[in-house]
CSV table of C-alpha atoms and ligand atoms in Angstrom, one decimal:
chain,number,residue,atom,x,y,z
A,1,MET,CA,68.3,57.2,81.2
A,2,LYS,CA,64.6,58.0,80.5
A,3,LYS,CA,63.6,58.8,76.9
A,4,VAL,CA,61.5,61.8,75.9
A,5,ALA,CA,60.1,62.3,72.3
A,6,ILE,CA,59.1,65.8,71.4
A,7,ILE,CA,56.8,66.2,68.4
A,8,GLY,CA,57.5,69.6,66.8
A,9,GLY,CA,60.8,71.4,66.3
A,10,GLY,CA,59.7,75.0,66.7
A,11,VAL,CA,60.9,77.3,69.5
A,12,VAL,CA,58.7,75.4,72.0
A,13,GLY,CA,60.0,72.0,71.0
A,14,LEU,CA,63.7,73.0,70.9
A,15,SER,CA,63.4,74.9,74.2
A,16,SER,CA,61.8,71.8,75.8
A,17,ALA,CA,64.6,69.7,74.4
A,18,TYR,CA,67.2,72.0,75.9
A,19,TYR,CA,65.8,72.0,79.5
A,20,LEU,CA,65.0,68.3,79.4
A,21,SER,CA,68.5,67.4,78.2
A,22,GLU,CA,69.8,69.6,81.1
A,23,LEU,CA,68.0,67.3,83.5
A,24,GLY,CA,69.6,64.2,81.9
A,25,TYR,CA,66.8,62.9,79.7
A,26,GLN,CA,67.6,61.3,76.4
A,27,VAL,CA,65.7,63.5,74.0
A,28,THR,CA,64.5,63.0,70.4
A,29,VAL,CA,62.8,65.8,68.5
A,30,VAL,CA,60.5,64.6,65.7
A,31,SER,CA,59.6,67.4,63.2
A,32,ASP,CA,58.7,67.4,59.6
A,33,ASP,CA,61.7,69.6,59.1
A,34,ASP,CA,60.5,72.2,56.7
A,35,GLN,CA,61.9,75.4,58.2
A,36,ASN,CA,59.5,77.7,56.3
A,37,LYS,CA,56.5,75.8,57.6
A,38,GLY,CA,57.2,76.4,61.3
A,39,CYS,CA,56.1,79.7,62.8
A,40,SER,CA,59.3,80.1,64.7
A,41,TYR,CA,61.6,81.3,61.9
A,42,GLY,CA,60.1,84.3,60.1
A,43,ASN,CA,58.3,85.9,63.1
A,44,ALA,CA,59.0,89.4,64.4
A,45,GLY,CA,61.4,88.1,67.1
A,46,MET,CA,59.9,90.3,69.9
A,47,ILE,CA,60.2,89.3,73.6
A,48,VAL,CA,57.2,90.9,75.1
A,49,PRO,CA,56.6,91.3,78.9
A,50,SER,CA,54.4,94.2,77.7
A,51,HIS,CA,51.9,91.6,76.2
A,52,PHE,CA,50.1,90.6,79.4
A,53,ILE,CA,46.7,91.1,77.8
A,54,PRO,CA,45.6,87.9,75.9
A,55,LEU,CA,44.1,88.0,72.4
A,56,ALA,CA,40.7,87.2,73.9
A,57,ALA,CA,39.9,90.5,75.6
A,58,PRO,CA,36.9,92.9,75.7
A,59,GLY,CA,36.4,94.9,72.5
A,60,MET,CA,38.2,92.3,70.3
A,61,VAL,CA,35.0,90.7,69.1
A,62,ILE,CA,33.5,94.0,67.9
A,63,LEU,CA,36.9,95.1,66.4
A,64,GLY,CA,37.2,91.7,64.6
A,65,LEU,CA,33.7,92.0,63.1
A,66,LYS,CA,34.5,95.6,61.9
A,67,TRP,CA,37.8,94.4,60.3
A,68,MET,CA,36.0,91.5,58.6
A,69,LEU,CA,34.4,94.1,56.2
A,70,ARG,CA,37.8,95.2,54.7
A,71,ASN,CA,39.8,93.0,52.5
A,72,ASP,CA,43.2,94.5,53.5
A,73,SER,CA,42.5,94.6,57.3
A,74,PRO,CA,44.8,93.1,59.8
A,75,PHE,CA,42.3,90.5,61.0
A,76,HIS,CA,40.1,88.1,59.0
A,77,ILE,CA,38.2,84.8,59.3
A,78,LYS,CA,37.8,83.0,56.1
A,79,PRO,CA,34.0,82.4,55.9
A,80,ARG,CA,33.5,78.6,55.8
A,81,PHE,CA,31.4,76.0,57.5
A,82,SER,CA,33.7,74.3,59.9
A,83,LYS,CA,32.5,72.8,63.2
A,84,ASP,CA,35.9,73.4,64.7
A,85,LEU,CA,36.0,77.1,63.7
A,86,ILE,CA,32.4,77.7,65.0
A,87,SER,CA,33.2,76.1,68.3
A,88,TRP,CA,36.5,78.0,68.6
A,89,GLY,CA,34.7,81.3,67.8
A,90,TRP,CA,32.1,80.6,70.4
A,91,LYS,CA,34.7,79.8,73.0
A,92,PHE,CA,36.7,83.0,72.0
A,93,TYR,CA,33.5,85.1,72.4
A,94,LYS,CA,32.9,83.6,75.9
A,95,ALA,CA,36.5,84.2,76.9
A,96,ALA,CA,36.8,87.8,75.8
A,97,THR,CA,35.8,89.2,79.2
A,98,PRO,CA,37.5,91.5,81.8
A,99,ALA,CA,37.6,88.5,84.2
A,100,ASN,CA,39.6,86.5,81.6
A,101,VAL,CA,42.1,89.3,81.2
A,102,GLN,CA,42.4,89.7,85.0
A,103,ARG,CA,43.0,86.0,85.4
A,104,ALA,CA,45.5,85.8,82.5
A,105,MET,CA,47.6,88.9,83.0
A,106,HIS,CA,49.6,87.8,86.0
A,107,VAL,CA,50.7,84.5,84.6
A,108,LEU,CA,51.5,86.0,81.1
A,109,LYS,CA,53.6,88.8,82.7
A,110,GLU,CA,55.4,86.3,85.0
A,111,MET,CA,56.1,83.9,82.1
A,112,ASN,CA,57.3,86.6,79.7
A,113,MET,CA,59.6,88.1,82.3
A,114,GLU,CA,61.1,84.7,83.2
A,115,SER,CA,61.5,83.9,79.5
A,116,ARG,CA,63.4,87.2,79.0
A,117,ASN,CA,65.8,86.2,81.7
A,118,LEU,CA,66.2,82.8,80.2
A,119,TYR,CA,67.0,84.3,76.8
A,120,LEU,CA,69.7,86.5,78.4
A,121,GLN,CA,71.1,83.4,80.2
A,122,LEU,CA,71.2,81.4,77.0
A,123,ALA,CA,73.0,84.2,75.2
A,124,GLU,CA,75.5,84.5,78.0
A,125,GLU,CA,76.1,81.0,79.3
A,126,GLU,CA,75.8,79.1,76.0
A,127,SER,CA,77.4,81.9,73.9
A,128,LEU,CA,74.4,81.7,71.6
A,129,ASP,CA,74.4,84.7,69.2
A,130,PHE,CA,71.0,85.5,68.0
A,131,SER,CA,71.4,89.3,68.0
A,132,LEU,CA,69.5,89.8,71.2
A,133,GLN,CA,68.8,93.5,71.9
A,134,THR,CA,67.4,94.7,75.2
A,135,LYS,CA,66.4,98.2,73.9
A,136,GLY,CA,62.7,98.0,74.6
A,137,LEU,CA,59.7,98.4,72.4
A,138,PHE,CA,57.6,101.3,71.1
A,139,MET,CA,53.8,101.1,70.7
A,140,LEU,CA,53.2,103.8,68.1
A,141,CYS,CA,49.8,105.5,67.7
A,142,LYS,CA,48.6,107.6,64.9
A,143,THR,CA,45.3,108.6,66.6
A,144,SER,CA,44.5,110.1,69.9
A,145,HIS,CA,42.0,107.3,70.4
A,146,ALA,CA,44.6,104.6,70.1
A,147,LEU,CA,47.0,106.6,72.3
A,148,LYS,CA,44.4,106.9,75.0
A,149,GLU,CA,43.9,103.1,75.0
A,150,GLU,CA,47.7,102.4,75.0
A,151,ARG,CA,48.0,104.9,77.9
A,152,MET,CA,45.6,102.7,79.9
A,153,VAL,CA,47.6,99.6,79.0
A,154,ALA,CA,50.8,101.4,80.3
A,155,GLU,CA,49.0,102.3,83.5
A,156,ARG,CA,48.0,98.6,84.0
A,157,ALA,CA,51.6,97.6,83.2
A,158,ARG,CA,52.9,99.9,86.0
A,159,GLN,CA,50.4,98.4,88.4
A,160,LEU,CA,51.9,95.0,87.6
A,161,GLY,CA,55.3,96.3,88.5
A,162,MET,CA,56.6,96.9,84.9
A,163,LYS,CA,58.1,100.1,83.5
A,164,ALA,CA,56.0,101.9,80.8
A,165,GLU,CA,56.3,105.5,79.6
A,166,THR,CA,53.9,107.5,77.5
A,167,LEU,CA,55.8,109.7,75.0
A,168,THR,CA,55.1,112.4,72.6
A,169,ALA,CA,56.1,112.1,68.9
A,170,ALA,CA,59.1,114.4,69.5
A,171,GLU,CA,60.2,112.3,72.5
A,172,LEU,CA,59.9,109.1,70.5
A,173,MET,CA,62.0,110.5,67.7
A,174,SER,CA,64.7,111.8,70.0
A,175,MET,CA,65.1,108.2,71.4
A,176,ASP,CA,65.2,106.7,67.9
A,177,GLU,CA,67.1,109.2,65.7
A,178,GLY,CA,67.3,106.8,62.8
A,179,VAL,CA,63.8,107.5,61.6
A,180,GLU,CA,61.1,110.1,61.1
A,181,MET,CA,57.7,109.2,62.6
A,182,ASP,CA,54.3,110.6,61.8
A,183,VAL,CA,52.4,109.7,65.0
A,184,GLU,CA,50.4,111.2,67.7
A,185,GLY,CA,52.6,109.6,70.4
A,186,GLY,CA,53.3,106.2,71.8
A,187,VAL,CA,54.2,104.1,74.8
A,188,TYR,CA,57.8,102.9,75.5
A,189,PHE,CA,58.1,99.5,77.2
A,190,PRO,CA,61.8,99.3,78.3
A,191,MET,CA,61.7,95.7,79.5
A,192,ASP,CA,60.8,94.3,76.0
A,193,ALA,CA,63.6,93.0,73.8
A,194,TYR,CA,64.0,91.5,70.3
A,195,MET,CA,66.2,89.1,68.3
A,196,VAL,CA,66.7,87.4,65.0
A,197,PRO,CA,64.5,84.3,65.5
A,198,GLY,CA,66.1,82.2,62.7
A,199,LEU,CA,69.5,82.7,64.3
A,200,PHE,CA,68.1,81.5,67.7
A,201,MET,CA,66.6,78.4,66.1
A,202,SER,CA,69.7,77.4,64.1
A,203,GLY,CA,72.0,78.1,67.1
A,204,MET,CA,69.8,76.1,69.4
A,205,LYS,CA,69.8,73.2,67.0
A,206,VAL,CA,73.6,73.1,66.8
A,207,LEU,CA,73.8,73.3,70.6
A,208,LEU,CA,71.2,70.5,71.1
A,209,GLU,CA,73.0,68.2,68.6
A,210,LYS,CA,76.3,68.8,70.6
A,211,ARG,CA,74.4,67.8,73.7
A,212,GLY,CA,73.3,64.5,72.2
A,213,VAL,CA,69.7,65.4,71.3
A,214,SER,CA,68.5,63.4,68.2
A,215,PHE,CA,66.5,64.8,65.4
A,216,VAL,CA,64.1,62.8,63.3
A,217,SER,CA,62.9,64.5,60.2
A,218,GLU,CA,59.5,62.8,59.8
A,219,ARG,CA,55.9,63.7,60.2
A,220,GLY,CA,54.2,62.3,63.3
A,221,LYS,CA,51.1,60.5,62.2
A,222,GLY,CA,49.5,59.3,65.5
A,223,LEU,CA,50.2,57.8,68.9
A,224,ASP,CA,50.2,54.1,69.9
A,225,MET,CA,48.6,53.6,73.3
A,226,ARG,CA,48.7,50.9,75.9
A,227,GLY,CA,46.4,51.4,78.8
A,228,GLY,CA,46.6,55.1,79.8
A,229,ARG,CA,50.1,55.5,78.4
A,230,VAL,CA,51.5,56.4,75.0
A,231,ILE,CA,54.1,53.9,74.0
A,232,ALA,CA,55.2,55.1,70.5
A,233,LEU,CA,54.8,57.8,67.9
A,234,GLN,CA,53.9,56.5,64.4
A,235,THR,CA,55.8,58.4,61.7
A,236,SER,CA,56.2,58.0,57.9
A,237,GLY,CA,59.3,56.0,58.8
A,238,ASP,CA,60.1,54.0,62.0
A,239,LEU,CA,58.1,54.1,65.2
A,240,VAL,CA,59.6,56.4,67.8
A,241,ARG,CA,59.4,54.8,71.3
A,242,ALA,CA,59.9,56.8,74.5
A,243,ASP,CA,58.9,57.0,78.2
A,244,GLU,CA,57.4,60.5,77.9
A,245,PHE,CA,55.9,62.4,74.9
A,246,VAL,CA,55.6,66.2,74.4
A,247,ILE,CA,53.2,67.7,71.9
A,248,ALA,CA,54.8,70.8,70.6
A,249,ALA,CA,53.5,70.7,67.0
A,250,GLY,CA,52.3,74.3,66.9
A,251,ALA,CA,49.1,74.9,64.9
A,252,TRP,CA,49.0,71.2,63.9
A,253,SER,CA,48.9,69.9,67.6
A,254,SER,CA,45.2,69.3,67.9
A,255,GLU,CA,45.0,67.3,64.7
A,256,LEU,CA,47.8,65.0,66.0
A,257,ILE,CA,46.0,64.0,69.2
A,258,LYS,CA,42.4,64.1,68.0
A,259,ALA,CA,42.2,60.3,68.0
A,260,LEU,CA,42.9,60.2,71.7
A,261,LYS,CA,39.6,62.1,72.3
A,262,VAL,CA,41.3,65.0,73.9
A,263,ASN,CA,40.3,68.5,72.8
A,264,ILE,CA,42.8,71.3,72.6
A,265,PRO,CA,40.9,73.8,70.4
A,266,LEU,CA,43.4,75.5,68.1
A,267,GLN,CA,43.1,77.6,64.9
A,268,GLY,CA,46.1,78.6,62.8
A,269,GLY,CA,46.4,82.4,63.0
A,270,LYS,CA,48.1,83.1,59.6
A,271,GLY,CA,50.5,86.0,59.5
A,272,TYR,CA,53.1,87.3,57.1
A,273,SER,CA,56.4,89.0,57.3
A,274,VAL,CA,58.8,90.6,54.8
A,275,MET,CA,62.5,91.6,55.1
A,276,VAL,CA,63.6,94.9,53.7
A,277,ASP,CA,67.4,94.5,53.3
A,278,GLN,CA,68.2,98.1,52.3
A,279,PRO,CA,65.6,100.2,54.2
A,280,PRO,CA,65.4,104.0,53.3
A,281,ALA,CA,65.5,104.7,57.1
A,282,TYR,CA,66.5,102.5,60.0
A,283,PRO,CA,64.1,102.3,63.0
A,284,GLY,CA,66.6,101.3,65.7
A,285,ILE,CA,64.0,100.2,68.3
A,286,CYS,CA,61.4,97.6,67.6
A,287,ALA,CA,57.8,98.9,67.3
A,288,LEU,CA,54.2,97.9,67.0
A,289,LEU,CA,52.1,100.1,64.8
A,290,SER,CA,49.0,100.2,67.0
A,291,GLU,CA,46.1,100.8,64.7
A,292,ALA,CA,47.6,98.8,61.8
A,293,ARG,CA,48.7,95.9,64.0
A,294,VAL,CA,52.0,95.8,62.2
A,295,SER,CA,55.4,94.8,63.8
A,296,VAL,CA,58.7,96.5,62.9
A,297,THR,CA,61.9,94.8,64.0
A,298,PRO,CA,65.5,95.8,63.2
A,299,MET,CA,67.4,92.6,62.4
A,300,ASN,CA,71.1,93.5,62.0
A,301,SER,CA,71.2,95.8,58.9
A,302,ALA,CA,67.7,94.8,57.7
A,303,ILE,CA,64.2,95.5,58.9
A,304,ARG,CA,61.5,92.9,59.2
A,305,PHE,CA,57.8,94.0,59.0
A,306,GLY,CA,55.1,91.6,60.0
A,307,GLY,CA,51.4,91.5,60.5
A,308,THR,CA,47.8,90.2,59.9
A,309,MET,CA,45.9,87.5,61.7
A,310,GLU,CA,43.8,85.3,59.4
A,311,LEU,CA,42.0,82.5,61.2
A,312,ASN,CA,41.7,79.7,58.7
A,313,GLY,CA,42.7,76.3,60.1
A,314,THR,CA,46.1,75.3,58.7
A,315,ASP,CA,45.8,76.9,55.2
A,316,ARG,CA,49.1,78.6,54.3
A,317,THR,CA,48.2,80.3,51.0
A,318,VAL,CA,49.3,84.0,50.7
A,319,ASN,CA,46.6,86.6,50.4
A,320,ASP,CA,48.2,89.4,48.4
A,321,LYS,CA,45.5,92.0,49.5
A,322,ARG,CA,46.3,91.5,53.1
A,323,VAL,CA,50.1,91.6,52.5
A,324,GLY,CA,49.4,94.8,50.6
A,325,GLY,CA,47.5,96.1,53.7
A,326,ILE,CA,50.8,95.7,55.7
A,327,TYR,CA,52.8,97.6,53.0
A,328,LYS,CA,50.2,100.4,52.8
A,329,SER,CA,50.2,101.1,56.5
A,330,ILE,CA,54.0,101.5,57.0
A,331,PRO,CA,54.5,104.9,55.3
A,332,ASP,CA,51.6,106.3,57.4
A,333,TYR,CA,53.8,105.9,60.5
A,334,TYR,CA,57.3,106.1,58.9
A,335,PRO,CA,57.0,108.7,56.0
A,336,GLN,CA,60.5,107.9,54.7
A,337,PHE,CA,59.2,104.5,53.5
A,338,LYS,CA,57.3,104.0,50.3
A,339,ASN,CA,55.0,101.2,49.2
A,340,THR,CA,57.5,100.3,46.5
A,341,ASP,CA,60.3,99.6,49.1
A,342,PHE,CA,58.6,96.2,49.7
A,343,GLN,CA,58.2,95.0,46.2
A,344,LYS,CA,61.4,93.0,46.0
A,345,SER,CA,60.8,91.2,49.2
A,346,ASP,CA,59.7,87.5,49.5
A,347,VAL,CA,56.7,87.0,51.7
A,348,TRP,CA,57.0,84.6,54.6
A,349,VAL,CA,53.9,83.0,56.0
A,350,GLY,CA,53.5,81.4,59.5
A,351,LEU,CA,50.6,79.9,61.5
A,352,ARG,CA,50.3,81.1,65.1
A,353,PRO,CA,48.8,78.3,67.2
A,354,CYS,CA,45.8,80.2,68.6
A,355,SER,CA,43.7,78.9,71.5
A,356,PRO,CA,40.3,80.5,72.1
A,357,ASP,CA,41.2,82.1,75.4
A,358,GLY,CA,44.5,83.4,74.2
A,359,LEU,CA,46.5,81.2,76.7
A,360,PRO,CA,48.8,78.3,76.0
A,361,TYR,CA,48.1,74.7,76.8
A,362,ILE,CA,50.9,73.6,79.1
A,363,GLY,CA,50.7,70.5,81.3
A,364,LYS,CA,50.0,66.8,81.4
A,365,PHE,CA,46.6,65.4,80.2
A,366,LYS,CA,44.5,63.9,83.0
A,367,HIS,CA,43.9,60.6,81.2
A,368,TYR,CA,47.4,60.1,79.7
A,369,ASP,CA,50.1,60.3,82.4
A,370,ASN,CA,53.1,60.4,80.0
A,371,LEU,CA,51.7,63.0,77.5
A,372,THR,CA,52.5,66.7,78.0
A,373,ALA,CA,51.0,69.5,76.0
A,374,ALA,CA,53.1,72.6,75.1
A,375,THR,CA,51.3,74.6,72.5
A,376,GLY,CA,48.7,77.3,71.8
A,377,HIS,CA,51.0,80.3,72.4
A,378,SER,CA,49.4,82.4,69.7
A,379,MET,CA,51.2,85.7,69.1
A,380,MET,CA,53.6,85.2,72.0
A,381,GLY,CA,55.3,81.8,71.2
A,382,MET,CA,58.7,83.2,70.5
A,383,SER,CA,58.7,85.2,73.6
A,384,LEU,CA,57.4,82.4,75.8
A,385,GLY,CA,59.5,79.6,74.2
A,386,PRO,CA,62.3,79.2,76.8
A,387,VAL,CA,60.0,79.5,79.8
A,388,THR,CA,57.7,76.9,78.3
A,389,GLY,CA,60.6,74.6,77.8
A,390,LYS,CA,61.7,75.0,81.4
A,391,LEU,CA,58.1,74.4,82.6
A,392,VAL,CA,57.9,71.3,80.4
A,393,SER,CA,61.1,69.9,81.9
A,394,GLN,CA,59.7,70.5,85.4
A,395,ILE,CA,56.3,68.8,84.5
A,396,VAL,CA,57.9,65.8,82.8
A,397,SER,CA,60.3,65.3,85.8
A,398,GLY,CA,57.5,65.6,88.3
A,399,GLN,CA,58.9,68.8,90.0
A,400,LYS,CA,56.8,71.7,91.2
A,401,THR,CA,56.7,74.3,88.5
A,402,ASP,CA,58.4,77.6,89.2
A,403,ILE,CA,55.3,79.5,88.0
A,404,GLU,CA,51.7,78.6,89.0
A,405,ILE,CA,50.2,77.5,85.7
A,406,ALA,CA,46.9,75.8,86.7
A,407,ILE,CA,45.0,78.1,84.2
A,408,LEU,CA,47.0,76.7,81.3
A,409,ASN,CA,45.7,73.2,82.0
A,410,PRO,CA,45.4,71.4,78.6
A,411,ASP,CA,42.2,69.7,79.8
A,412,ARG,CA,40.3,72.9,80.3
A,413,TYR,CA,38.1,72.3,77.2
A,414,ASN,CA,37.6,68.6,77.8
B,1,LIG,C1,53.9,87.3,61.4
B,1,LIG,C2,54.2,86.8,62.8
B,1,LIG,C3,54.9,87.5,63.7
B,1,LIG,C4,55.1,87.0,65.0
B,1,LIG,N1,55.9,87.7,65.9
B,1,LIG,C5,56.1,87.2,67.1
B,1,LIG,C6,56.9,87.9,68.1
B,1,LIG,O1,57.4,89.0,67.7
B,1,LIG,N2,57.0,87.5,69.3
B,1,LIG,C7,56.4,86.3,69.7
B,1,LIG,O2,56.6,85.9,70.9
B,1,LIG,N3,55.7,85.5,68.8
B,1,LIG,C8,55.5,86.0,67.6
B,1,LIG,N4,54.8,85.3,66.7
B,1,LIG,C9,54.2,84.0,67.1
B,1,LIG,C10,55.3,82.9,67.2
B,1,LIG,O3,56.0,82.8,66.0
B,1,LIG,C11,54.6,81.5,67.5
B,1,LIG,O4,53.7,81.6,68.6
B,1,LIG,C12,55.6,80.4,67.7
B,1,LIG,O5,56.6,80.4,66.7
B,1,LIG,C13,55.0,79.1,67.9
B,1,LIG,O6,56.0,78.2,68.1
B,1,LIG,P1,55.8,76.6,68.2
B,1,LIG,O7,57.0,75.9,68.5
B,1,LIG,O8,54.6,76.4,69.1
B,1,LIG,O9,55.2,76.2,66.7
B,1,LIG,P2,56.0,76.2,65.3
B,1,LIG,O10,57.1,77.1,65.2
B,1,LIG,O11,55.0,76.3,64.3
B,1,LIG,O12,56.7,74.7,65.3
B,1,LIG,C14,55.9,73.6,65.2
B,1,LIG,C15,56.7,72.6,64.4
B,1,LIG,O13,56.0,71.3,64.4
B,1,LIG,C16,56.1,70.7,63.1
B,1,LIG,N5,55.0,69.8,63.1
B,1,LIG,C17,53.7,70.0,63.0
B,1,LIG,N6,52.9,68.9,63.0
B,1,LIG,C18,53.8,67.9,63.0
B,1,LIG,C19,53.7,66.5,63.0
B,1,LIG,N7,52.6,65.9,62.9
B,1,LIG,N8,54.9,65.7,63.1
B,1,LIG,C20,56.1,66.3,63.1
B,1,LIG,N9,56.2,67.7,63.1
B,1,LIG,C21,55.1,68.4,63.1
B,1,LIG,C22,55.9,71.9,62.2
B,1,LIG,O14,56.4,71.6,60.9
B,1,LIG,C23,56.8,72.9,62.9
B,1,LIG,O15,58.1,72.9,62.5
B,1,LIG,C24,54.6,85.7,65.4
B,1,LIG,C25,53.9,85.0,64.4
B,1,LIG,C26,53.7,85.5,63.1
B,1,LIG,C27,52.9,84.6,62.1
């Protein structure tokens, strides 16, 4: 039986382990097992076919520069001299074009739709309970300017064959009677879904252990090579030997393979979330607050709010001003909430693995025929986890992939 070592036990690593074990591989997941460190636990849990526009899109550079001037804005780049950051920024600037969006949107839509199906399958066939809800998602807009932009996104979604409805404030509130909304209107994406990510992760781990997947709780330090092949992963403990290796180490992936002289540009996109266990009102459909870039997800009886994107390598310190920016924006949309509702909540921090063109890196590296990349999913990694795992299993086993993913080639910046 062929052995596969997966470095990284986030949603991408565990999903890859699942589909590889289905094909009969003997799988080991190596992850420095600090749950709070991985991005896959405290995120907003949204499964988003509606997100077919990558982060690198026209208008984002100007918007980002405007946001840089405010210390509580949803986007920030910590000013510092870093060759990696400068090079990443330049690549982002070059990628933020209509042509990039056009190229990316079909593959993102197809992958998100397939991942949604796989989540449904996992819930049903494996009896995994992660509170999956297929109620759709609201994109809520306070201003007519934002509503106009979201209306255009909805039109594009319909052209791609997805359902999307523009709604007035009264229509939104009649669909979600649990909460008052002070908005101009919004868009409803009925194909979107949401879950409790921590439940998915713990359920998957139990399932994988039952299937014979091994877990090694160590930090991967580097790869031992012979010829064009990886033969072992060095860890703080024993060497992990395998026939195939998968890099799924989230925002830390590029560091791990730097010595191989392959370049997968990545920046950690730091974001925060907080749980409100006893909310004063209960939004029953997950939502994104368009201007504030804040996510709102019902998770059983609690509500999780998330937001901000700070590009600063792999630094995980919490910036209270930006967390305050999340709190401040919520009562603007949901007037039943007050700033003080969040004061008792612990702040969770996660690093999204962000590529400059907003697309993941999935595939084998040209010069290393047993090394597969599976990272760079940015703000869609939870949504795209299962489909990525399935694609990884097809790549490792030499099958044709179900989805055409040439544009996700991990060598595209080499
Ligand atoms: C606030 C917030 C909200 C979000 N909301 C959503 C959402 O609603 N929907 C969505 O689709 N996405 C969302 N995301 C993005 C999503 O969480 C990430 O894209 C996704 O979790 C990335 O998964 P991953 O497996 O690639 O990385 P991770 O979950 O970060 O896992 C990587 C793992 O590898 C380990 N590791 C790293 N280096 C090494 C090493 N050298 N050796 C061993 N182990 C190592 C890490 O400790 C970590 O456990 C959100 C992110 C944030 C911050």
